[in-house]
Every structure is written in structure tokens, then in C-alpha cells.
Amino acid sequence: MLTVNRISKSYNLDLVLDQVTFTIKPRDRVGLIGVNGSGKSTIMRILIGEETADSGTYQLTPPDLTVGYLSQGLEIPDTLSIGAYLSSLAATTEDIEENSSE
């Protein structure tokens, strides 16, 4: 389960997220919809640890649960099939290290 509690984020004087609160329960399917600049990418970058919130918290239950995010502007190398590319995104650090030493 993902619980987001009153997350806020500003860039300079531009408030992008204003005390955003929501819960995603197991087996829920969620889509983020909004106009450009409404904070969709910002909340995702906070949840994957690329950015920090100015205030608020989020909790993943169980704690080893992870959030995945595929940003817009996806460019798949011509040398890879879509399946191979998606598999590479799902690879763990151990998988990558093992394959690079071969």
C-alpha cells in the first residue's frame, strides 16, 4: 500500500503540489491525469526518490515495496525490441552486474 500524506513542493515561488494526500491499496490501478505543470511528474519523482518534498510524508507498506516510474519522452534504442527494453528496465542491479561481467 502507498500512503501519501500532505506532500507539498514548490519551485521558486511556483507551488506545484499543495498538501497532496491519497492512498493506493493493493491491486489498485491508478493513472495520473492533469494539465501540463500540475505536478504529475513531480509527485512521481518524489515517490521514486529523485526529488524531495518540501513538506509531507509518504509510506510504502510493506517497507520493501518499490515504486516504478517511466517518464515521458521514452526513446527505445533501434537495436532493442520493446520486450527487451522493458526487460532491461525491470533488471535489478545484481542482474546488470552479472550480465556486464560476461
PDB file of N, CA and C in Angstrom:
ATOM      1  N   MET A   1       0.846  -1.165   0.000  1.00  0.00           N
ATOM      2  CA  MET A   1       0.000   0.000   0.000  1.00  0.00           C
ATOM      3  C   MET A   1       0.897   1.236   0.000  1.00  0.00           C
ATOM      4  N   LEU A   2       0.451   2.264  -0.687  1.00  0.00           N
ATOM      5  CA  LEU A   2       1.156   3.545  -0.718  1.00  0.00           C
ATOM      6  C   LEU A   2       0.250   4.591  -0.089  1.00  0.00           C
ATOM      7  N   THR A   3       0.757   5.256   0.940  1.00  0.00           N
ATOM      8  CA  THR A   3       0.015   6.325   1.595  1.00  0.00           C
ATOM      9  C   THR A   3       0.810   7.615   1.464  1.00  0.00           C
ATOM     10  N   VAL A   4       0.215   8.603   0.826  1.00  0.00           N
ATOM     11  CA  VAL A   4       0.825   9.923   0.651  1.00  0.00           C
ATOM     12  C   VAL A   4       0.057  10.888   1.546  1.00  0.00           C
ATOM     13  N   ASN A   5       0.781  11.633   2.384  1.00  0.00           N
ATOM     14  CA  ASN A   5       0.139  12.495   3.368  1.00  0.00           C
ATOM     15  C   ASN A   5       0.661  13.926   3.296  1.00  0.00           C
ATOM     16  N   ARG A   6      -0.142  14.796   2.734  1.00  0.00           N
ATOM     17  CA  ARG A   6       0.088  16.246   2.727  1.00  0.00           C
ATOM     18  C   ARG A   6       1.434  16.645   2.115  1.00  0.00           C
ATOM     19  N   ILE A   7       1.771  16.066   0.978  1.00  0.00           N
ATOM     20  CA  ILE A   7       3.027  16.407   0.304  1.00  0.00           C
ATOM     21  C   ILE A   7       2.865  17.723  -0.446  1.00  0.00           C
ATOM     22  N   SER A   8       3.817  18.618  -0.218  1.00  0.00           N
ATOM     23  CA  SER A   8       3.864  19.901  -0.921  1.00  0.00           C
ATOM     24  C   SER A   8       5.231  20.070  -1.559  1.00  0.00           C
ATOM     25  N   LYS A   9       5.252  20.769  -2.690  1.00  0.00           N
ATOM     26  CA  LYS A   9       6.509  21.027  -3.399  1.00  0.00           C
ATOM     27  C   LYS A   9       6.367  22.312  -4.191  1.00  0.00           C
ATOM     28  N   SER A  10       7.378  23.167  -4.077  1.00  0.00           N
ATOM     29  CA  SER A  10       7.439  24.412  -4.846  1.00  0.00           C
ATOM     30  C   SER A  10       8.751  24.476  -5.589  1.00  0.00           C
ATOM     31  N   TYR A  11       8.719  25.148  -6.721  1.00  0.00           N
ATOM     32  CA  TYR A  11       9.922  25.507  -7.455  1.00  0.00           C
ATOM     33  C   TYR A  11       9.949  27.022  -7.466  1.00  0.00           C
ATOM     34  N   ASN A  12      10.920  27.581  -6.749  1.00  0.00           N
ATOM     35  CA  ASN A  12      10.967  29.027  -6.524  1.00  0.00           C
ATOM     36  C   ASN A  12       9.645  29.444  -5.888  1.00  0.00           C
ATOM     37  N   LEU A  13       8.870  30.302  -6.507  1.00  0.00           N
ATOM     38  CA  LEU A  13       7.593  30.733  -5.930  1.00  0.00           C
ATOM     39  C   LEU A  13       6.396  29.987  -6.512  1.00  0.00           C
ATOM     40  N   ASP A  14       6.649  29.015  -7.383  1.00  0.00           N
ATOM     41  CA  ASP A  14       5.579  28.284  -8.056  1.00  0.00           C
ATOM     42  C   ASP A  14       5.218  27.026  -7.257  1.00  0.00           C
ATOM     43  N   LEU A  15       4.060  27.054  -6.579  1.00  0.00           N
ATOM     44  CA  LEU A  15       3.587  25.906  -5.811  1.00  0.00           C
ATOM     45  C   LEU A  15       3.019  24.869  -6.771  1.00  0.00           C
ATOM     46  N   VAL A  16       3.679  23.716  -6.857  1.00  0.00           N
ATOM     47  CA  VAL A  16       3.279  22.667  -7.799  1.00  0.00           C
ATOM     48  C   VAL A  16       2.403  21.624  -7.110  1.00  0.00           C
ATOM     49  N   LEU A  17       2.755  21.240  -5.906  1.00  0.00           N
ATOM     50  CA  LEU A  17       1.962  20.291  -5.120  1.00  0.00           C
ATOM     51  C   LEU A  17       1.569  20.960  -3.812  1.00  0.00           C
ATOM     52  N   ASP A  18       0.290  20.957  -3.508  1.00  0.00           N
ATOM     53  CA  ASP A  18      -0.218  21.651  -2.324  1.00  0.00           C
ATOM     54  C   ASP A  18      -0.941  20.661  -1.416  1.00  0.00           C
ATOM     55  N   GLN A  19      -0.204  20.099  -0.470  1.00  0.00           N
ATOM     56  CA  GLN A  19      -0.729  19.160   0.514  1.00  0.00           C
ATOM     57  C   GLN A  19      -1.501  18.005  -0.134  1.00  0.00           C
ATOM     58  N   VAL A  20      -0.861  17.350  -1.079  1.00  0.00           N
ATOM     59  CA  VAL A  20      -1.459  16.216  -1.796  1.00  0.00           C
ATOM     60  C   VAL A  20      -1.535  15.016  -0.851  1.00  0.00           C
ATOM     61  N   THR A  21      -2.714  14.416  -0.783  1.00  0.00           N
ATOM     62  CA  THR A  21      -2.951  13.265   0.080  1.00  0.00           C
ATOM     63  C   THR A  21      -3.740  12.213  -0.689  1.00  0.00           C
ATOM     64  N   PHE A  22      -3.255  10.970  -0.671  1.00  0.00           N
ATOM     65  CA  PHE A  22      -4.009   9.868  -1.272  1.00  0.00           C
ATOM     66  C   PHE A  22      -3.447   8.548  -0.777  1.00  0.00           C
ATOM     67  N   THR A  23      -4.221   7.487  -0.975  1.00  0.00           N
ATOM     68  CA  THR A  23      -3.807   6.134  -0.627  1.00  0.00           C
ATOM     69  C   THR A  23      -4.075   5.232  -1.822  1.00  0.00           C
ATOM     70  N   ILE A  24      -3.108   4.394  -2.138  1.00  0.00           N
ATOM     71  CA  ILE A  24      -3.278   3.376  -3.171  1.00  0.00           C
ATOM     72  C   ILE A  24      -3.178   2.028  -2.473  1.00  0.00           C
ATOM     73  N   LYS A  25      -4.259   1.272  -2.550  1.00  0.00           N
ATOM     74  CA  LYS A  25      -4.331  -0.024  -1.878  1.00  0.00           C
ATOM     75  C   LYS A  25      -3.825  -1.128  -2.804  1.00  0.00           C
ATOM     76  N   PRO A  26      -3.473  -2.285  -2.219  1.00  0.00           N
ATOM     77  CA  PRO A  26      -3.035  -3.408  -3.054  1.00  0.00           C
ATOM     78  C   PRO A  26      -4.063  -3.717  -4.151  1.00  0.00           C
ATOM     79  N   ARG A  27      -3.553  -3.986  -5.329  1.00  0.00           N
ATOM     80  CA  ARG A  27      -4.337  -4.327  -6.520  1.00  0.00           C
ATOM     81  C   ARG A  27      -5.056  -3.137  -7.151  1.00  0.00           C
ATOM     82  N   ASP A  28      -4.921  -1.941  -6.588  1.00  0.00           N
ATOM     83  CA  ASP A  28      -5.470  -0.746  -7.243  1.00  0.00           C
ATOM     84  C   ASP A  28      -4.673  -0.456  -8.501  1.00  0.00           C
ATOM     85  N   ARG A  29      -5.334   0.071  -9.499  1.00  0.00           N
ATOM     86  CA  ARG A  29      -4.668   0.559 -10.707  1.00  0.00           C
ATOM     87  C   ARG A  29      -4.951   2.046 -10.783  1.00  0.00           C
ATOM     88  N   VAL A  30      -3.889   2.820 -10.967  1.00  0.00           N
ATOM     89  CA  VAL A  30      -4.017   4.265 -10.871  1.00  0.00           C
ATOM     90  C   VAL A  30      -3.376   4.930 -12.071  1.00  0.00           C
ATOM     91  N   GLY A  31      -4.016   5.952 -12.576  1.00  0.00           N
ATOM     92  CA  GLY A  31      -3.438   6.795 -13.618  1.00  0.00           C
ATOM     93  C   GLY A  31      -3.429   8.233 -13.136  1.00  0.00           C
ATOM     94  N   LEU A  32      -2.375   8.952 -13.429  1.00  0.00           N
ATOM     95  CA  LEU A  32      -2.302  10.370 -13.082  1.00  0.00           C
ATOM     96  C   LEU A  32      -2.654  11.185 -14.315  1.00  0.00           C
ATOM     97  N   ILE A  33      -3.676  11.998 -14.194  1.00  0.00           N
ATOM     98  CA  ILE A  33      -4.141  12.809 -15.309  1.00  0.00           C
ATOM     99  C   ILE A  33      -4.178  14.261 -14.857  1.00  0.00           C
ATOM    100  N   GLY A  34      -3.681  15.145 -15.705  1.00  0.00           N
ATOM    101  CA  GLY A  34      -3.727  16.570 -15.392  1.00  0.00           C
ATOM    102  C   GLY A  34      -3.057  17.375 -16.479  1.00  0.00           C
ATOM    103  N   VAL A  35      -3.274  18.667 -16.425  1.00  0.00           N
ATOM    104  CA  VAL A  35      -2.678  19.561 -17.414  1.00  0.00           C
ATOM    105  C   VAL A  35      -1.176  19.668 -17.170  1.00  0.00           C
ATOM    106  N   ASN A  36      -0.452  20.157 -18.167  1.00  0.00           N
ATOM    107  CA  ASN A  36       0.984  20.383 -18.018  1.00  0.00           C
ATOM    108  C   ASN A  36       1.235  21.279 -16.812  1.00  0.00           C
ATOM    109  N   GLY A  37       2.229  20.899 -16.019  1.00  0.00           N
ATOM    110  CA  GLY A  37       2.601  21.709 -14.871  1.00  0.00           C
ATOM    111  C   GLY A  37       1.773  21.464 -13.624  1.00  0.00           C
ATOM    112  N   SER A  38       0.902  20.454 -13.653  1.00  0.00           N
ATOM    113  CA  SER A  38       0.032  20.216 -12.495  1.00  0.00           C
ATOM    114  C   SER A  38       0.685  19.358 -11.410  1.00  0.00           C
ATOM    115  N   GLY A  39       1.892  18.839 -11.665  1.00  0.00           N
ATOM    116  CA  GLY A  39       2.621  18.124 -10.625  1.00  0.00           C
ATOM    117  C   GLY A  39       2.666  16.614 -10.763  1.00  0.00           C
ATOM    118  N   LYS A  40       2.178  16.080 -11.873  1.00  0.00           N
ATOM    119  CA  LYS A  40       2.173  14.621 -12.066  1.00  0.00           C
ATOM    120  C   LYS A  40       3.585  14.045 -12.005  1.00  0.00           C
ATOM    121  N   SER A  41       4.476  14.590 -12.787  1.00  0.00           N
ATOM    122  CA  SER A  41       5.862  14.096 -12.798  1.00  0.00           C
ATOM    123  C   SER A  41       6.552  14.388 -11.476  1.00  0.00           C
ATOM    124  N   THR A  42       6.237  15.517 -10.877  1.00  0.00           N
ATOM    125  CA  THR A  42       6.865  15.886  -9.608  1.00  0.00           C
ATOM    126  C   THR A  42       6.522  14.886  -8.518  1.00  0.00           C
ATOM    127  N   ILE A  43       5.253  14.511  -8.391  1.00  0.00           N
ATOM    128  CA  ILE A  43       4.889  13.543  -7.345  1.00  0.00           C
ATOM    129  C   ILE A  43       5.568  12.203  -7.604  1.00  0.00           C
ATOM    130  N   MET A  44       5.671  11.804  -8.859  1.00  0.00           N
ATOM    131  CA  MET A  44       6.339  10.541  -9.167  1.00  0.00           C
ATOM    132  C   MET A  44       7.828  10.609  -8.836  1.00  0.00           C
ATOM    133  N   ARG A  45       8.479  11.723  -9.170  1.00  0.00           N
ATOM    134  CA  ARG A  45       9.912  11.852  -8.857  1.00  0.00           C
ATOM    135  C   ARG A  45      10.149  11.856  -7.350  1.00  0.00           C
ATOM    136  N   ILE A  46       9.218  12.396  -6.590  1.00  0.00           N
ATOM    137  CA  ILE A  46       9.332  12.343  -5.129  1.00  0.00           C
ATOM    138  C   ILE A  46       9.203  10.897  -4.654  1.00  0.00           C
ATOM    139  N   LEU A  47       8.231  10.176  -5.191  1.00  0.00           N
ATOM    140  CA  LEU A  47       7.982   8.800  -4.745  1.00  0.00           C
ATOM    141  C   LEU A  47       9.108   7.839  -5.102  1.00  0.00           C
ATOM    142  N   ILE A  48       9.869   8.131  -6.168  1.00  0.00           N
ATOM    143  CA  ILE A  48      10.996   7.251  -6.509  1.00  0.00           C
ATOM    144  C   ILE A  48      12.318   7.775  -5.954  1.00  0.00           C
ATOM    145  N   GLY A  49      12.268   8.903  -5.244  1.00  0.00           N
ATOM    146  CA  GLY A  49      13.460   9.411  -4.578  1.00  0.00           C
ATOM    147  C   GLY A  49      14.339  10.320  -5.403  1.00  0.00           C
ATOM    148  N   GLU A  50      13.888  10.744  -6.584  1.00  0.00           N
ATOM    149  CA  GLU A  50      14.681  11.666  -7.402  1.00  0.00           C
ATOM    150  C   GLU A  50      14.592  13.099  -6.892  1.00  0.00           C
ATOM    151  N   GLU A  51      13.538  13.412  -6.172  1.00  0.00           N
ATOM    152  CA  GLU A  51      13.352  14.739  -5.591  1.00  0.00           C
ATOM    153  C   GLU A  51      12.847  14.572  -4.173  1.00  0.00           C
ATOM    154  N   THR A  52      12.947  15.639  -3.397  1.00  0.00           N
ATOM    155  CA  THR A  52      12.397  15.626  -2.049  1.00  0.00           C
ATOM    156  C   THR A  52      11.229  16.592  -1.976  1.00  0.00           C
ATOM    157  N   ALA A  53      10.262  16.242  -1.155  1.00  0.00           N
ATOM    158  CA  ALA A  53       9.118  17.124  -0.926  1.00  0.00           C
ATOM    159  C   ALA A  53       9.545  18.248   0.012  1.00  0.00           C
ATOM    160  N   ASP A  54       8.906  19.403  -0.127  1.00  0.00           N
ATOM    161  CA  ASP A  54       9.152  20.495   0.816  1.00  0.00           C
ATOM    162  C   ASP A  54       8.544  20.158   2.172  1.00  0.00           C
ATOM    163  N   SER A  55       7.412  19.454   2.145  1.00  0.00           N
ATOM    164  CA  SER A  55       6.765  19.010   3.379  1.00  0.00           C
ATOM    165  C   SER A  55       5.886  17.817   3.059  1.00  0.00           C
ATOM    166  N   GLY A  56       5.467  17.122   4.109  1.00  0.00           N
ATOM    167  CA  GLY A  56       4.622  15.952   3.949  1.00  0.00           C
ATOM    168  C   GLY A  56       5.430  14.668   3.965  1.00  0.00           C
ATOM    169  N   THR A  57       4.714  13.563   3.946  1.00  0.00           N
ATOM    170  CA  THR A  57       5.347  12.254   4.035  1.00  0.00           C
ATOM    171  C   THR A  57       4.662  11.264   3.100  1.00  0.00           C
ATOM    172  N   TYR A  58       5.363  10.164   2.844  1.00  0.00           N
ATOM    173  CA  TYR A  58       4.722   9.028   2.184  1.00  0.00           C
ATOM    174  C   TYR A  58       5.276   7.761   2.804  1.00  0.00           C
ATOM    175  N   GLN A  59       4.458   6.706   2.759  1.00  0.00           N
ATOM    176  CA  GLN A  59       4.859   5.438   3.363  1.00  0.00           C
ATOM    177  C   GLN A  59       4.462   4.298   2.441  1.00  0.00           C
ATOM    178  N   LEU A  60       5.401   3.396   2.245  1.00  0.00           N
ATOM    179  CA  LEU A  60       5.157   2.175   1.484  1.00  0.00           C
ATOM    180  C   LEU A  60       5.008   1.022   2.467  1.00  0.00           C
ATOM    181  N   THR A  61       3.949   0.227   2.308  1.00  0.00           N
ATOM    182  CA  THR A  61       3.704  -0.905   3.183  1.00  0.00           C
ATOM    183  C   THR A  61       3.474  -2.139   2.326  1.00  0.00           C
ATOM    184  N   PRO A  62       4.317  -3.166   2.423  1.00  0.00           N
ATOM    185  CA  PRO A  62       5.467  -3.321   3.308  1.00  0.00           C
ATOM    186  C   PRO A  62       6.607  -2.385   2.906  1.00  0.00           C
ATOM    187  N   PRO A  63       7.546  -2.165   3.829  1.00  0.00           N
ATOM    188  CA  PRO A  63       8.625  -1.208   3.579  1.00  0.00           C
ATOM    189  C   PRO A  63       9.509  -1.533   2.379  1.00  0.00           C
ATOM    190  N   ASP A  64       9.572  -2.799   1.958  1.00  0.00           N
ATOM    191  CA  ASP A  64      10.412  -3.150   0.811  1.00  0.00           C
ATOM    192  C   ASP A  64       9.673  -2.999  -0.520  1.00  0.00           C
ATOM    193  N   LEU A  65       8.446  -2.515  -0.479  1.00  0.00           N
ATOM    194  CA  LEU A  65       7.692  -2.223  -1.692  1.00  0.00           C
ATOM    195  C   LEU A  65       8.389  -1.096  -2.449  1.00  0.00           C
ATOM    196  N   THR A  66       8.363  -1.136  -3.768  1.00  0.00           N
ATOM    197  CA  THR A  66       9.004  -0.085  -4.556  1.00  0.00           C
ATOM    198  C   THR A  66       8.005   0.552  -5.510  1.00  0.00           C
ATOM    199  N   VAL A  67       8.325   1.755  -5.936  1.00  0.00           N
ATOM    200  CA  VAL A  67       7.516   2.482  -6.906  1.00  0.00           C
ATOM    201  C   VAL A  67       8.307   2.547  -8.201  1.00  0.00           C
ATOM    202  N   GLY A  68       7.677   2.216  -9.304  1.00  0.00           N
ATOM    203  CA  GLY A  68       8.311   2.326 -10.614  1.00  0.00           C
ATOM    204  C   GLY A  68       7.712   3.487 -11.379  1.00  0.00           C
ATOM    205  N   TYR A  69       8.506   4.104 -12.224  1.00  0.00           N
ATOM    206  CA  TYR A  69       8.056   5.282 -12.966  1.00  0.00           C
ATOM    207  C   TYR A  69       8.753   5.310 -14.309  1.00  0.00           C
ATOM    208  N   LEU A  70       7.980   5.396 -15.360  1.00  0.00           N
ATOM    209  CA  LEU A  70       8.513   5.510 -16.713  1.00  0.00           C
ATOM    210  C   LEU A  70       8.127   6.890 -17.217  1.00  0.00           C
ATOM    211  N   SER A  71       9.101   7.776 -17.322  1.00  0.00           N
ATOM    212  CA  SER A  71       8.806   9.166 -17.670  1.00  0.00           C
ATOM    213  C   SER A  71       8.447   9.313 -19.142  1.00  0.00           C
ATOM    214  N   GLN A  72       7.867  10.464 -19.445  1.00  0.00           N
ATOM    215  CA  GLN A  72       7.527  10.743 -20.843  1.00  0.00           C
ATOM    216  C   GLN A  72       8.801  10.960 -21.643  1.00  0.00           C
ATOM    217  N   GLY A  73       8.674  10.940 -22.944  1.00  0.00           N
ATOM    218  CA  GLY A  73       9.841  11.135 -23.791  1.00  0.00           C
ATOM    219  C   GLY A  73      10.650   9.865 -23.947  1.00  0.00           C
ATOM    220  N   LEU A  74       9.983   8.739 -23.834  1.00  0.00           N
ATOM    221  CA  LEU A  74      10.646   7.448 -23.946  1.00  0.00           C
ATOM    222  C   LEU A  74      11.247   7.262 -25.332  1.00  0.00           C
ATOM    223  N   GLU A  75      12.509   6.920 -25.368  1.00  0.00           N
ATOM    224  CA  GLU A  75      13.169   6.606 -26.630  1.00  0.00           C
ATOM    225  C   GLU A  75      13.804   5.233 -26.503  1.00  0.00           C
ATOM    226  N   ILE A  76      13.290   4.293 -27.284  1.00  0.00           N
ATOM    227  CA  ILE A  76      13.820   2.933 -27.268  1.00  0.00           C
ATOM    228  C   ILE A  76      14.905   2.837 -28.331  1.00  0.00           C
ATOM    229  N   PRO A  77      16.097   2.389 -27.945  1.00  0.00           N
ATOM    230  CA  PRO A  77      17.165   2.250 -28.941  1.00  0.00           C
ATOM    231  C   PRO A  77      16.725   1.354 -30.099  1.00  0.00           C
ATOM    232  N   ASP A  78      17.114   1.712 -31.312  1.00  0.00           N
ATOM    233  CA  ASP A  78      16.745   0.938 -32.502  1.00  0.00           C
ATOM    234  C   ASP A  78      17.223  -0.506 -32.435  1.00  0.00           C
ATOM    235  N   THR A  79      18.252  -0.753 -31.647  1.00  0.00           N
ATOM    236  CA  THR A  79      18.828  -2.098 -31.576  1.00  0.00           C
ATOM    237  C   THR A  79      18.052  -3.033 -30.655  1.00  0.00           C
ATOM    238  N   LEU A  80      17.071  -2.505 -29.900  1.00  0.00           N
ATOM    239  CA  LEU A  80      16.322  -3.328 -28.953  1.00  0.00           C
ATOM    240  C   LEU A  80      14.864  -3.463 -29.362  1.00  0.00           C
ATOM    241  N   SER A  81      14.304  -4.634 -29.104  1.00  0.00           N
ATOM    242  CA  SER A  81      12.858  -4.792 -29.246  1.00  0.00           C
ATOM    243  C   SER A  81      12.197  -4.143 -28.031  1.00  0.00           C
ATOM    244  N   ILE A  82      10.917  -3.878 -28.118  1.00  0.00           N
ATOM    245  CA  ILE A  82      10.210  -3.297 -26.972  1.00  0.00           C
ATOM    246  C   ILE A  82      10.292  -4.243 -25.781  1.00  0.00           C
ATOM    247  N   GLY A  83      10.135  -5.538 -26.023  1.00  0.00           N
ATOM    248  CA  GLY A  83      10.226  -6.519 -24.938  1.00  0.00           C
ATOM    249  C   GLY A  83      11.578  -6.508 -24.255  1.00  0.00           C
ATOM    250  N   ALA A  84      12.642  -6.448 -25.045  1.00  0.00           N
ATOM    251  CA  ALA A  84      13.995  -6.416 -24.472  1.00  0.00           C
ATOM    252  C   ALA A  84      14.211  -5.134 -23.681  1.00  0.00           C
ATOM    253  N   TYR A  85      13.679  -4.028 -24.192  1.00  0.00           N
ATOM    254  CA  TYR A  85      13.827  -2.756 -23.485  1.00  0.00           C
ATOM    255  C   TYR A  85      13.096  -2.800 -22.146  1.00  0.00           C
ATOM    256  N   LEU A  86      11.853  -3.290 -22.136  1.00  0.00           N
ATOM    257  CA  LEU A  86      11.095  -3.379 -20.890  1.00  0.00           C
ATOM    258  C   LEU A  86      11.767  -4.322 -19.907  1.00  0.00           C
ATOM    259  N   SER A  87      12.342  -5.406 -20.393  1.00  0.00           N
ATOM    260  CA  SER A  87      13.081  -6.323 -19.520  1.00  0.00           C
ATOM    261  C   SER A  87      14.282  -5.629 -18.899  1.00  0.00           C
ATOM    262  N   SER A  88      14.948  -4.775 -19.667  1.00  0.00           N
ATOM    263  CA  SER A  88      16.115  -4.066 -19.131  1.00  0.00           C
ATOM    264  C   SER A  88      15.703  -3.091 -18.034  1.00  0.00           C
ATOM    265  N   LEU A  89      14.506  -2.516 -18.142  1.00  0.00           N
ATOM    266  CA  LEU A  89      14.029  -1.607 -17.099  1.00  0.00           C
ATOM    267  C   LEU A  89      13.736  -2.352 -15.804  1.00  0.00           C
ATOM    268  N   ALA A  90      13.325  -3.607 -15.924  1.00  0.00           N
ATOM    269  CA  ALA A  90      12.975  -4.406 -14.756  1.00  0.00           C
ATOM    270  C   ALA A  90      14.189  -5.094 -14.138  1.00  0.00           C
ATOM    271  N   ALA A  91      15.337  -4.998 -14.767  1.00  0.00           N
ATOM    272  CA  ALA A  91      16.537  -5.675 -14.273  1.00  0.00           C
ATOM    273  C   ALA A  91      16.980  -5.081 -12.946  1.00  0.00           C
ATOM    274  N   THR A  92      17.425  -5.944 -12.053  1.00  0.00           N
ATOM    275  CA  THR A  92      17.970  -5.486 -10.781  1.00  0.00           C
ATOM    276  C   THR A  92      19.440  -5.116 -10.966  1.00  0.00           C
ATOM    277  N   THR A  93      19.985  -4.450  -9.989  1.00  0.00           N
ATOM    278  CA  THR A  93      21.405  -4.102 -10.020  1.00  0.00           C
ATOM    279  C   THR A  93      22.253  -5.364 -10.136  1.00  0.00           C
ATOM    280  N   GLU A  94      21.853  -6.427  -9.424  1.00  0.00           N
ATOM    281  CA  GLU A  94      22.594  -7.690  -9.493  1.00  0.00           C
ATOM    282  C   GLU A  94      22.554  -8.265 -10.907  1.00  0.00           C
ATOM    283  N   ASP A  95      21.381  -8.192 -11.566  1.00  0.00           N
ATOM    284  CA  ASP A  95      21.269  -8.681 -12.947  1.00  0.00           C
ATOM    285  C   ASP A  95      22.228  -7.933 -13.863  1.00  0.00           C
ATOM    286  N   ILE A  96      22.252  -6.622 -13.722  1.00  0.00           N
ATOM    287  CA  ILE A  96      23.092  -5.785 -14.583  1.00  0.00           C
ATOM    288  C   ILE A  96      24.564  -6.099 -14.359  1.00  0.00           C
ATOM    289  N   GLU A  97      24.974  -6.210 -13.087  1.00  0.00           N
ATOM    290  CA  GLU A  97      26.373  -6.511 -12.785  1.00  0.00           C
ATOM    291  C   GLU A  97      26.763  -7.888 -13.313  1.00  0.00           C
ATOM    292  N   GLU A  98      25.860  -8.864 -13.166  1.00  0.00           N
ATOM    293  CA  GLU A  98      26.143 -10.217 -13.640  1.00  0.00           C
ATOM    294  C   GLU A  98      26.294 -10.247 -15.158  1.00  0.00           C
ATOM    295  N   ASN A  99      25.412  -9.574 -15.873  1.00  0.00           N
ATOM    296  CA  ASN A  99      25.468  -9.567 -17.338  1.00  0.00           C
ATOM    297  C   ASN A  99      26.641  -8.765 -17.873  1.00  0.00           C
ATOM    298  N   SER A 100      27.069  -7.739 -17.156  1.00  0.00           N
ATOM    299  CA  SER A 100      28.178  -6.922 -17.649  1.00  0.00           C
ATOM    300  C   SER A 100      29.518  -7.620 -17.473  1.00  0.00           C
ATOM    301  N   SER A 101      29.586  -8.603 -16.568  1.00  0.00           N
ATOM    302  CA  SER A 101      30.850  -9.313 -16.360  1.00  0.00           C
ATOM    303  C   SER A 101      31.009 -10.494 -17.311  1.00  0.00           C
ATOM    304  N   GLU A 102      29.967 -10.810 -18.084  1.00  0.00           N
ATOM    305  CA  GLU A 102      30.043 -11.943 -19.012  1.00  0.00           C
ATOM    306  C   GLU A 102      30.741 -11.574 -20.288  1.00  0.00           C
TER     307      GLU A 102
END
